[in-house]
């Protein structure tokens, strides 16, 4: 088991400086005008972070992870690149869209609102250029919101980082798994080798 800082890529999360911080209402208003038609964003700490076009390895990793999860949880509980609601003090400035989220159950209430953190059992981010953000600030946000388990599949370093045991501020248990390790979701008996989640090198 290693400390979180030891797995962070040596690149900045994002540049600091003068910037406009948005609320979720402002983001929704901008999107409704068609100002960013054809583009995808998620709101993190008031910043509109562009979701860059996926390269083939990133897309394939999402398919592989989704297929694995669907082998032991109902497929309608798996949502791909859709918003979630973080009920945290600064939640008004955070609307992440994780690559994969596993719901406790599919509810008709989701016709009118996004799933909340307490309605999730797992979040998975597939990281290539986003690894620094996924392993730092997003890990903090998901821990603060109470998401019980958070995986970061790091494509560049071909490893899976599993976060568990949130204390309301951060995850107390962070495990690094190489592509030869076998892993499972918390509370499940099924396991898979990390290499099965990774596109071919």
XYZ file of C-alpha atoms in Angstrom:
201
model
C 0.000 0.000 0.000
C 1.435 3.382 -0.953
C 0.642 6.959 -0.099
C -1.563 8.788 -2.567
C 1.087 11.368 -3.421
C 3.426 8.647 -4.630
C 1.074 7.716 -7.470
C 0.341 11.202 -8.756
C 1.818 11.997 -12.171
C 4.275 14.867 -12.034
C 2.035 17.280 -13.944
C -0.140 20.144 -12.682
C -3.809 19.457 -12.077
C -4.667 22.728 -13.785
C -3.091 26.138 -14.109
C -3.871 28.753 -11.475
C -4.607 32.411 -12.137
C -7.525 34.720 -12.806
C -10.564 32.796 -13.916
C -14.332 32.878 -13.752
C -15.785 30.279 -11.388
C -19.176 28.978 -12.458
C -22.079 27.562 -10.501
C -24.078 24.581 -11.752
C -26.996 26.923 -12.589
C -24.717 29.126 -14.685
C -23.279 26.067 -16.422
C -26.765 24.734 -17.204
C -27.783 28.154 -18.563
C -24.730 28.318 -20.821
C -25.309 24.810 -22.122
C -28.994 25.541 -22.782
C -28.060 28.438 -25.072
C -26.072 26.108 -27.319
C -22.899 28.083 -26.632
C -20.893 24.865 -26.355
C -22.776 22.764 -28.873
C -20.824 19.653 -29.789
C -18.551 20.018 -26.748
C -18.681 18.252 -23.386
C -17.734 19.747 -20.031
C -17.845 18.834 -16.377
C -17.848 21.349 -13.550
C -15.013 20.929 -11.032
C -14.468 23.602 -8.368
C -16.276 26.116 -10.548
C -14.074 25.428 -13.558
C -15.565 24.127 -16.774
C -13.220 21.261 -17.599
C -13.502 20.210 -21.219
C -13.923 16.489 -21.707
C -11.501 15.967 -24.555
C -12.315 13.606 -27.362
C -11.542 10.045 -26.406
C -8.722 8.243 -28.091
C -9.274 4.556 -28.965
C -7.502 3.169 -25.832
C -9.661 5.343 -23.551
C -12.865 4.279 -25.310
C -11.856 0.631 -25.267
C -11.052 0.744 -21.550
C -14.540 2.075 -20.831
C -16.012 -0.799 -22.845
C -13.874 -3.386 -21.052
C -14.691 -2.106 -17.562
C -18.394 -1.789 -18.382
C -18.471 -5.342 -19.733
C -16.775 -6.672 -16.605
C -19.159 -4.870 -14.265
C -22.174 -6.022 -16.274
C -21.115 -9.613 -15.712
C -22.056 -9.387 -12.023
C -24.336 -6.352 -11.583
C -27.453 -5.488 -13.555
C -26.570 -3.517 -16.677
C -29.209 -0.859 -15.937
C -27.262 0.033 -12.785
C -24.229 1.039 -14.854
C -24.122 4.569 -16.200
C -21.414 5.837 -18.544
C -20.255 9.470 -18.662
C -23.357 10.940 -17.044
C -23.524 13.574 -14.270
C -23.782 12.779 -10.583
C -24.883 15.032 -7.731
C -22.328 15.626 -4.962
C -24.053 16.737 -1.753
C -21.035 18.541 -0.316
C -20.643 22.138 0.952
C -19.287 23.309 -2.421
C -21.493 20.966 -4.443
C -22.983 23.924 -6.298
C -19.652 24.263 -8.094
C -19.078 20.568 -8.786
C -20.925 18.416 -11.309
C -18.565 15.597 -12.316
C -19.329 13.132 -15.093
C -17.359 10.001 -14.195
C -16.536 7.576 -16.973
C -18.484 4.837 -15.172
C -20.723 4.836 -12.103
C -22.527 1.861 -10.581
C -25.862 2.701 -8.970
C -27.340 0.954 -5.952
C -30.502 0.712 -8.060
C -32.105 2.397 -11.057
C -34.809 4.769 -9.808
C -37.558 6.541 -11.719
C -36.574 9.648 -9.769
C -33.607 9.899 -12.112
C -36.078 11.119 -14.740
C -35.874 14.448 -12.903
C -32.551 14.504 -11.069
C -29.048 13.079 -11.186
C -28.038 10.207 -8.877
C -26.542 11.298 -5.580
C -23.319 9.957 -4.082
C -25.181 7.842 -1.519
C -26.948 6.106 -4.419
C -23.664 4.849 -5.867
C -21.545 1.845 -4.981
C -18.604 2.550 -7.305
C -17.113 5.240 -9.516
C -14.478 4.478 -12.164
C -12.408 7.070 -13.996
C -10.294 5.995 -16.969
C -7.219 8.206 -16.846
C -4.746 9.134 -19.521
C -4.260 12.906 -19.767
C -6.581 13.384 -16.750
C -4.640 11.204 -14.289
C -3.431 14.071 -12.071
C -6.946 15.453 -11.613
C -8.527 12.014 -11.197
C -6.043 10.947 -8.504
C -6.123 14.197 -6.529
C -9.071 16.593 -6.555
C -11.649 14.114 -7.842
C -10.593 11.606 -5.185
C -11.167 14.301 -2.553
C -14.568 15.238 -3.959
C -15.780 11.647 -4.114
C -14.497 10.942 -0.599
C -16.180 14.067 0.796
C -19.440 13.077 -0.890
C -19.295 9.592 0.632
C -18.772 7.487 -2.503
C -17.697 4.169 -0.911
C -15.334 2.996 -3.636
C -13.423 4.836 -6.357
C -11.204 3.287 -9.039
C -8.751 5.102 -11.293
C -7.597 3.020 -14.247
C -4.308 4.658 -15.250
C -3.719 3.760 -18.890
C -0.268 5.312 -19.192
C 1.190 3.447 -16.232
C -1.023 0.386 -16.772
C -2.249 0.116 -13.205
C -5.465 0.381 -11.203
C -5.679 2.567 -8.097
C -8.493 1.575 -5.724
C -9.723 4.036 -3.081
C -11.871 2.855 -0.149
C -12.872 3.766 3.421
C -13.761 7.426 3.185
C -13.656 9.377 6.445
C -15.666 12.225 4.960
C -12.540 14.081 3.910
C -10.354 11.574 2.095
C -10.011 7.872 1.395
C -8.065 6.119 4.149
C -7.279 3.045 2.068
C -5.542 3.492 -1.305
C -4.199 0.421 -3.067
C -2.105 0.225 -6.221
C -2.555 -2.807 -8.444
C -0.348 -3.811 -11.346
C -1.821 -5.406 -14.457
C -1.000 -8.869 -13.096
C -3.028 -8.380 -9.893
C -6.586 -9.599 -9.422
C -9.164 -7.181 -7.992
C -12.822 -7.159 -7.015
C -15.455 -4.679 -5.924
C -15.954 -4.348 -2.203
C -18.469 -6.890 -0.980
C -18.285 -9.021 -4.130
C -16.645 -12.403 -4.602
C -16.004 -12.066 -8.341
C -12.482 -11.017 -9.278
C -10.736 -9.991 -12.473
C -7.143 -9.483 -13.523
C -6.314 -5.808 -14.051
C -4.864 -6.609 -17.487
C -8.379 -7.572 -18.611
C -9.470 -3.973 -18.051
C -6.608 -2.480 -20.042
C -6.365 -2.052 -23.820
C -3.413 -3.808 -25.401
C -0.188 -1.847 -25.101
